[in-house]
Amino acid sequence: MIFGSQVTDEIFSRRELLLRGGAGFGALALSGMLARDKAFADAGSLAPGQAHFAPKAKNVIFLFMEGGPSHIDLFDPKPLLNKLAGQRMPESFKRPITAMGETESPLLASPRTWKRHGQS
């Protein structure tokens, strides 16, 4: 993509067009051949089978996020964060993580209360 007022016109010769577009034609031919082979494939070979074990989970929450989910989204309690709530960030935390040491805001406790359930 060209930004600004500069416009370039590239005219391809027949040879350049075939060289640059050859991969596209090859991919088109390959998709056609694979679609034809799929029509003759055994329908049961890719069908879902039985699970290896009886499933225990009733529901699953899948998080797809750029970067990673926070500790609150992962339901991972941070007791030290609640203990240090309202205080300035300790120097030991500022050294390895420089971006967190730029502000002098007090630490904020988790708004949720956590209880243990199940066996872990």
Short mmCIF file of N, CA and C in Angstrom, two decimals:
data_model
loop_
_atom_site.label_atom_id
_atom_site.label_comp_id
_atom_site.label_asym_id
_atom_site.label_seq_id
_atom_site.Cartn_x
_atom_site.Cartn_y
_atom_site.Cartn_z
N MET A 1 0.85 -1.17 0.00
CA MET A 1 0.00 0.00 0.00
C MET A 1 0.89 1.23 0.00
N ILE A 2 0.53 2.20 -0.80
CA ILE A 2 1.33 3.41 -0.93
C ILE A 2 0.60 4.54 -0.24
N PHE A 3 1.29 5.21 0.69
CA PHE A 3 0.71 6.34 1.38
C PHE A 3 1.24 7.63 0.79
N GLY A 4 0.49 8.69 0.91
CA GLY A 4 0.92 9.98 0.39
C GLY A 4 0.42 10.18 -1.02
N SER A 5 1.02 11.13 -1.72
CA SER A 5 0.56 11.47 -3.06
C SER A 5 1.33 10.75 -4.15
N GLN A 6 2.33 9.97 -3.80
CA GLN A 6 3.13 9.29 -4.80
C GLN A 6 2.35 8.11 -5.38
N VAL A 7 2.21 8.08 -6.68
CA VAL A 7 1.50 7.00 -7.35
C VAL A 7 2.47 6.35 -8.32
N THR A 8 2.56 5.04 -8.24
CA THR A 8 3.42 4.34 -9.19
C THR A 8 2.57 3.38 -9.99
N ASP A 9 2.78 3.37 -11.27
CA ASP A 9 2.08 2.44 -12.15
C ASP A 9 3.08 1.38 -12.58
N GLU A 10 2.82 0.15 -12.18
CA GLU A 10 3.67 -0.94 -12.60
C GLU A 10 2.90 -1.76 -13.62
N ILE A 11 3.45 -1.87 -14.78
CA ILE A 11 2.83 -2.68 -15.82
C ILE A 11 3.66 -3.94 -15.94
N PHE A 12 3.01 -5.08 -15.76
CA PHE A 12 3.71 -6.35 -15.82
C PHE A 12 3.73 -6.85 -17.26
N SER A 13 4.85 -7.44 -17.62
CA SER A 13 4.89 -8.15 -18.89
C SER A 13 4.20 -9.49 -18.70
N ARG A 14 3.94 -10.18 -19.77
CA ARG A 14 3.28 -11.48 -19.69
C ARG A 14 4.12 -12.45 -18.86
N ARG A 15 5.43 -12.40 -19.03
CA ARG A 15 6.32 -13.28 -18.28
C ARG A 15 6.26 -12.98 -16.78
N GLU A 16 6.29 -11.69 -16.41
CA GLU A 16 6.21 -11.31 -14.99
C GLU A 16 4.86 -11.70 -14.39
N LEU A 17 3.79 -11.55 -15.16
CA LEU A 17 2.47 -11.93 -14.67
C LEU A 17 2.42 -13.42 -14.37
N LEU A 18 2.96 -14.25 -15.25
CA LEU A 18 2.95 -15.69 -15.02
C LEU A 18 3.87 -16.08 -13.86
N LEU A 19 5.00 -15.39 -13.73
CA LEU A 19 5.90 -15.69 -12.62
C LEU A 19 5.27 -15.34 -11.28
N ARG A 20 4.66 -14.15 -11.20
CA ARG A 20 4.08 -13.70 -9.94
C ARG A 20 2.75 -14.39 -9.64
N GLY A 21 1.99 -14.71 -10.65
CA GLY A 21 0.68 -15.32 -10.43
C GLY A 21 0.70 -16.83 -10.46
N GLY A 22 1.86 -17.42 -10.74
CA GLY A 22 1.94 -18.88 -10.82
C GLY A 22 1.58 -19.58 -9.54
N ALA A 23 1.99 -19.03 -8.42
CA ALA A 23 1.66 -19.65 -7.14
C ALA A 23 0.16 -19.62 -6.89
N GLY A 24 -0.49 -18.56 -7.32
CA GLY A 24 -1.94 -18.48 -7.15
C GLY A 24 -2.66 -19.52 -7.98
N PHE A 25 -2.20 -19.71 -9.24
CA PHE A 25 -2.81 -20.73 -10.08
C PHE A 25 -2.54 -22.12 -9.53
N GLY A 26 -1.34 -22.33 -8.98
CA GLY A 26 -1.03 -23.63 -8.38
C GLY A 26 -1.89 -23.92 -7.18
N ALA A 27 -2.12 -22.91 -6.34
CA ALA A 27 -2.98 -23.10 -5.18
C ALA A 27 -4.41 -23.38 -5.59
N LEU A 28 -4.86 -22.73 -6.65
CA LEU A 28 -6.21 -22.97 -7.16
C LEU A 28 -6.35 -24.40 -7.66
N ALA A 29 -5.36 -24.88 -8.39
CA ALA A 29 -5.39 -26.26 -8.89
C ALA A 29 -5.32 -27.26 -7.74
N LEU A 30 -4.49 -26.98 -6.74
CA LEU A 30 -4.37 -27.89 -5.60
C LEU A 30 -5.68 -27.97 -4.83
N SER A 31 -6.36 -26.85 -4.63
CA SER A 31 -7.63 -26.89 -3.91
C SER A 31 -8.67 -27.69 -4.69
N GLY A 32 -8.66 -27.58 -6.01
CA GLY A 32 -9.58 -28.37 -6.82
C GLY A 32 -9.30 -29.86 -6.72
N MET A 33 -8.00 -30.24 -6.73
CA MET A 33 -7.66 -31.66 -6.62
C MET A 33 -8.01 -32.21 -5.25
N LEU A 34 -7.75 -31.43 -4.20
CA LEU A 34 -8.08 -31.90 -2.86
C LEU A 34 -9.58 -32.02 -2.65
N ALA A 35 -10.36 -31.12 -3.24
CA ALA A 35 -11.81 -31.21 -3.13
C ALA A 35 -12.32 -32.45 -3.84
N ARG A 36 -11.72 -32.80 -4.98
CA ARG A 36 -12.13 -34.01 -5.70
C ARG A 36 -11.79 -35.26 -4.89
N ASP A 37 -10.60 -35.29 -4.29
CA ASP A 37 -10.20 -36.44 -3.48
C ASP A 37 -11.08 -36.57 -2.25
N LYS A 38 -11.52 -35.48 -1.69
CA LYS A 38 -12.37 -35.51 -0.50
C LYS A 38 -13.72 -36.15 -0.82
N ALA A 39 -14.20 -35.97 -2.04
CA ALA A 39 -15.49 -36.55 -2.41
C ALA A 39 -15.42 -38.07 -2.40
N PHE A 40 -14.23 -38.64 -2.67
CA PHE A 40 -14.07 -40.09 -2.69
C PHE A 40 -13.57 -40.65 -1.37
N ALA A 41 -13.28 -39.81 -0.39
CA ALA A 41 -12.74 -40.27 0.89
C ALA A 41 -13.82 -40.96 1.70
N ASP A 42 -13.38 -41.82 2.61
CA ASP A 42 -14.30 -42.51 3.51
C ASP A 42 -14.90 -41.48 4.47
N ALA A 43 -16.21 -41.42 4.53
CA ALA A 43 -16.88 -40.41 5.36
C ALA A 43 -16.64 -40.63 6.84
N GLY A 44 -16.41 -41.87 7.27
CA GLY A 44 -16.23 -42.15 8.69
C GLY A 44 -14.82 -41.93 9.20
N SER A 45 -13.86 -41.71 8.31
CA SER A 45 -12.47 -41.58 8.77
C SER A 45 -12.24 -40.31 9.57
N LEU A 46 -12.97 -39.25 9.28
CA LEU A 46 -12.79 -37.99 10.00
C LEU A 46 -13.94 -37.68 10.95
N ALA A 47 -14.86 -38.60 11.08
CA ALA A 47 -16.00 -38.36 11.97
C ALA A 47 -15.54 -38.39 13.42
N PRO A 48 -16.12 -37.56 14.28
CA PRO A 48 -15.72 -37.57 15.69
C PRO A 48 -16.07 -38.90 16.35
N GLY A 49 -15.16 -39.39 17.18
CA GLY A 49 -15.38 -40.65 17.86
C GLY A 49 -15.74 -40.45 19.32
N GLN A 50 -15.69 -41.52 20.08
CA GLN A 50 -15.99 -41.46 21.50
C GLN A 50 -14.79 -40.89 22.25
N ALA A 51 -15.05 -40.25 23.37
CA ALA A 51 -13.99 -39.69 24.20
C ALA A 51 -13.21 -40.82 24.88
N HIS A 52 -11.97 -40.53 25.25
CA HIS A 52 -11.13 -41.52 25.92
C HIS A 52 -11.62 -41.80 27.33
N PHE A 53 -12.31 -40.86 27.92
CA PHE A 53 -12.80 -40.98 29.29
C PHE A 53 -14.10 -40.19 29.39
N ALA A 54 -14.85 -40.47 30.44
CA ALA A 54 -16.12 -39.76 30.64
C ALA A 54 -15.82 -38.31 31.04
N PRO A 55 -16.38 -37.33 30.35
CA PRO A 55 -16.10 -35.93 30.69
C PRO A 55 -16.72 -35.53 32.02
N LYS A 56 -15.99 -34.69 32.77
CA LYS A 56 -16.48 -34.21 34.06
C LYS A 56 -17.04 -32.80 33.96
N ALA A 57 -16.51 -32.00 33.05
CA ALA A 57 -16.93 -30.60 32.94
C ALA A 57 -18.29 -30.50 32.27
N LYS A 58 -19.11 -29.61 32.81
CA LYS A 58 -20.42 -29.36 32.20
C LYS A 58 -20.33 -28.19 31.22
N ASN A 59 -19.50 -27.21 31.54
CA ASN A 59 -19.34 -26.02 30.70
C ASN A 59 -17.87 -25.68 30.60
N VAL A 60 -17.50 -25.01 29.53
CA VAL A 60 -16.13 -24.55 29.32
C VAL A 60 -16.18 -23.09 28.89
N ILE A 61 -15.34 -22.27 29.50
CA ILE A 61 -15.21 -20.87 29.09
C ILE A 61 -13.86 -20.75 28.40
N PHE A 62 -13.88 -20.38 27.14
CA PHE A 62 -12.66 -20.23 26.37
C PHE A 62 -12.39 -18.75 26.17
N LEU A 63 -11.22 -18.28 26.62
CA LEU A 63 -10.83 -16.88 26.48
C LEU A 63 -9.77 -16.78 25.40
N PHE A 64 -10.06 -16.06 24.34
CA PHE A 64 -9.07 -15.80 23.29
C PHE A 64 -8.76 -14.32 23.34
N MET A 65 -7.57 -13.99 23.84
CA MET A 65 -7.23 -12.59 24.05
C MET A 65 -5.83 -12.33 23.53
N GLU A 66 -5.62 -11.12 23.06
CA GLU A 66 -4.28 -10.70 22.67
C GLU A 66 -3.47 -10.53 23.95
N GLY A 67 -2.31 -11.12 24.00
CA GLY A 67 -1.53 -11.08 25.24
C GLY A 67 -1.99 -12.23 26.14
N GLY A 68 -2.42 -11.93 27.31
CA GLY A 68 -2.90 -12.96 28.21
C GLY A 68 -3.97 -12.41 29.13
N PRO A 69 -4.82 -13.28 29.62
CA PRO A 69 -5.85 -12.82 30.55
C PRO A 69 -5.24 -12.42 31.89
N SER A 70 -5.91 -11.55 32.59
CA SER A 70 -5.41 -11.10 33.88
C SER A 70 -5.66 -12.18 34.94
N HIS A 71 -5.09 -11.98 36.12
CA HIS A 71 -5.29 -12.95 37.19
C HIS A 71 -6.75 -12.97 37.65
N ILE A 72 -7.47 -11.87 37.45
CA ILE A 72 -8.88 -11.85 37.84
C ILE A 72 -9.69 -12.72 36.88
N ASP A 73 -9.37 -12.67 35.59
CA ASP A 73 -10.07 -13.49 34.62
C ASP A 73 -9.75 -14.97 34.77
N LEU A 74 -8.58 -15.28 35.29
CA LEU A 74 -8.20 -16.67 35.50
C LEU A 74 -8.64 -17.20 36.86
N PHE A 75 -9.30 -16.38 37.64
CA PHE A 75 -9.75 -16.76 38.98
C PHE A 75 -8.56 -17.22 39.83
N ASP A 76 -7.47 -16.46 39.74
CA ASP A 76 -6.25 -16.77 40.48
C ASP A 76 -6.10 -15.72 41.58
N PRO A 77 -6.43 -16.06 42.82
CA PRO A 77 -6.36 -15.06 43.89
C PRO A 77 -4.92 -14.64 44.17
N LYS A 78 -4.75 -13.37 44.51
CA LYS A 78 -3.44 -12.82 44.86
C LYS A 78 -3.53 -12.27 46.28
N PRO A 79 -3.27 -13.08 47.31
CA PRO A 79 -3.41 -12.61 48.68
C PRO A 79 -2.43 -11.50 49.04
N LEU A 80 -1.24 -11.49 48.46
CA LEU A 80 -0.28 -10.42 48.75
C LEU A 80 -0.78 -9.07 48.25
N LEU A 81 -1.49 -9.07 47.13
CA LEU A 81 -2.05 -7.83 46.60
C LEU A 81 -3.09 -7.26 47.57
N ASN A 82 -3.91 -8.10 48.17
CA ASN A 82 -4.88 -7.63 49.16
C ASN A 82 -4.18 -7.15 50.43
N LYS A 83 -3.08 -7.80 50.78
CA LYS A 83 -2.34 -7.41 51.98
C LYS A 83 -1.68 -6.03 51.81
N LEU A 84 -1.20 -5.73 50.60
CA LEU A 84 -0.51 -4.47 50.33
C LEU A 84 -1.43 -3.38 49.78
N ALA A 85 -2.74 -3.59 49.82
CA ALA A 85 -3.69 -2.62 49.26
C ALA A 85 -3.56 -1.27 49.94
N GLY A 86 -3.54 -0.20 49.14
CA GLY A 86 -3.44 1.16 49.65
C GLY A 86 -2.02 1.65 49.84
N GLN A 87 -1.03 0.76 49.80
CA GLN A 87 0.37 1.14 49.97
C GLN A 87 1.00 1.40 48.60
N ARG A 88 2.16 2.05 48.63
CA ARG A 88 2.92 2.25 47.39
C ARG A 88 3.56 0.92 46.99
N MET A 89 3.89 0.80 45.71
CA MET A 89 4.49 -0.44 45.23
C MET A 89 5.89 -0.59 45.83
N PRO A 90 6.21 -1.78 46.38
CA PRO A 90 7.55 -1.99 46.95
C PRO A 90 8.64 -1.90 45.88
N GLU A 91 9.82 -1.48 46.30
CA GLU A 91 10.95 -1.34 45.37
C GLU A 91 11.31 -2.66 44.71
N SER A 92 11.12 -3.78 45.42
CA SER A 92 11.47 -5.08 44.85
C SER A 92 10.59 -5.41 43.64
N PHE A 93 9.41 -4.86 43.57
CA PHE A 93 8.54 -5.08 42.42
C PHE A 93 8.89 -4.15 41.27
N LYS A 94 9.41 -2.97 41.58
CA LYS A 94 9.68 -1.97 40.55
C LYS A 94 10.88 -2.32 39.69
N ARG A 95 11.86 -2.97 40.25
CA ARG A 95 13.09 -3.23 39.49
C ARG A 95 12.88 -4.14 38.29
N PRO A 96 12.31 -5.34 38.46
CA PRO A 96 12.20 -6.21 37.28
C PRO A 96 11.14 -5.73 36.28
N ILE A 97 10.15 -5.00 36.75
CA ILE A 97 9.07 -4.57 35.87
C ILE A 97 9.10 -3.05 35.83
N THR A 98 9.81 -2.49 34.89
CA THR A 98 10.03 -1.04 34.89
C THR A 98 8.76 -0.27 34.55
N ALA A 99 7.90 -0.79 33.71
CA ALA A 99 6.70 -0.04 33.33
C ALA A 99 5.77 0.15 34.52
N MET A 100 5.78 -0.79 35.47
CA MET A 100 4.90 -0.67 36.63
C MET A 100 5.44 0.34 37.63
N GLY A 101 6.71 0.66 37.56
CA GLY A 101 7.30 1.57 38.52
C GLY A 101 7.22 3.03 38.11
N GLU A 102 6.60 3.32 36.97
CA GLU A 102 6.56 4.69 36.48
C GLU A 102 5.59 5.56 37.27
N THR A 103 4.52 4.99 37.79
CA THR A 103 3.54 5.78 38.54
C THR A 103 3.68 5.47 40.02
N GLU A 104 3.24 6.39 40.83
CA GLU A 104 3.30 6.21 42.28
C GLU A 104 1.91 6.02 42.87
N SER A 105 1.01 5.43 42.12
CA SER A 105 -0.34 5.19 42.61
C SER A 105 -0.33 4.06 43.62
N PRO A 106 -1.23 4.09 44.60
CA PRO A 106 -1.29 2.99 45.56
C PRO A 106 -1.84 1.73 44.90
N LEU A 107 -1.46 0.59 45.46
CA LEU A 107 -1.94 -0.69 44.94
C LEU A 107 -3.42 -0.84 45.26
N LEU A 108 -4.12 -1.52 44.39
CA LEU A 108 -5.56 -1.71 44.52
C LEU A 108 -5.84 -3.18 44.79
N ALA A 109 -6.64 -3.45 45.79
CA ALA A 109 -6.99 -4.83 46.13
C ALA A 109 -8.01 -5.37 45.12
N SER A 110 -8.13 -6.67 45.07
CA SER A 110 -9.11 -7.30 44.20
C SER A 110 -10.52 -6.99 44.71
N PRO A 111 -11.45 -6.68 43.82
CA PRO A 111 -12.81 -6.39 44.26
C PRO A 111 -13.60 -7.64 44.64
N ARG A 112 -13.04 -8.80 44.39
CA ARG A 112 -13.75 -10.05 44.66
C ARG A 112 -13.20 -10.74 45.90
N THR A 113 -14.04 -11.52 46.53
CA THR A 113 -13.58 -12.39 47.62
C THR A 113 -13.49 -13.80 47.05
N TRP A 114 -12.49 -14.53 47.51
CA TRP A 114 -12.24 -15.86 46.97
C TRP A 114 -12.49 -16.90 48.05
N LYS A 115 -13.08 -18.01 47.66
CA LYS A 115 -13.30 -19.14 48.55
C LYS A 115 -12.82 -20.39 47.84
N ARG A 116 -12.25 -21.30 48.61
CA ARG A 116 -11.78 -22.55 48.02
C ARG A 116 -12.96 -23.50 47.84
N HIS A 117 -12.98 -24.15 46.67
CA HIS A 117 -13.99 -25.16 46.37
C HIS A 117 -13.28 -26.34 45.73
N GLY A 118 -13.77 -27.51 45.97
CA GLY A 118 -13.20 -28.70 45.35
C GLY A 118 -11.90 -29.12 46.01
N GLN A 119 -11.20 -30.00 45.32
CA GLN A 119 -9.94 -30.53 45.85
C GLN A 119 -8.80 -30.04 44.97
N SER A 120 -7.83 -29.42 45.61
CA SER A 120 -6.65 -28.99 44.85
C SER A 120 -5.46 -28.93 45.77
#
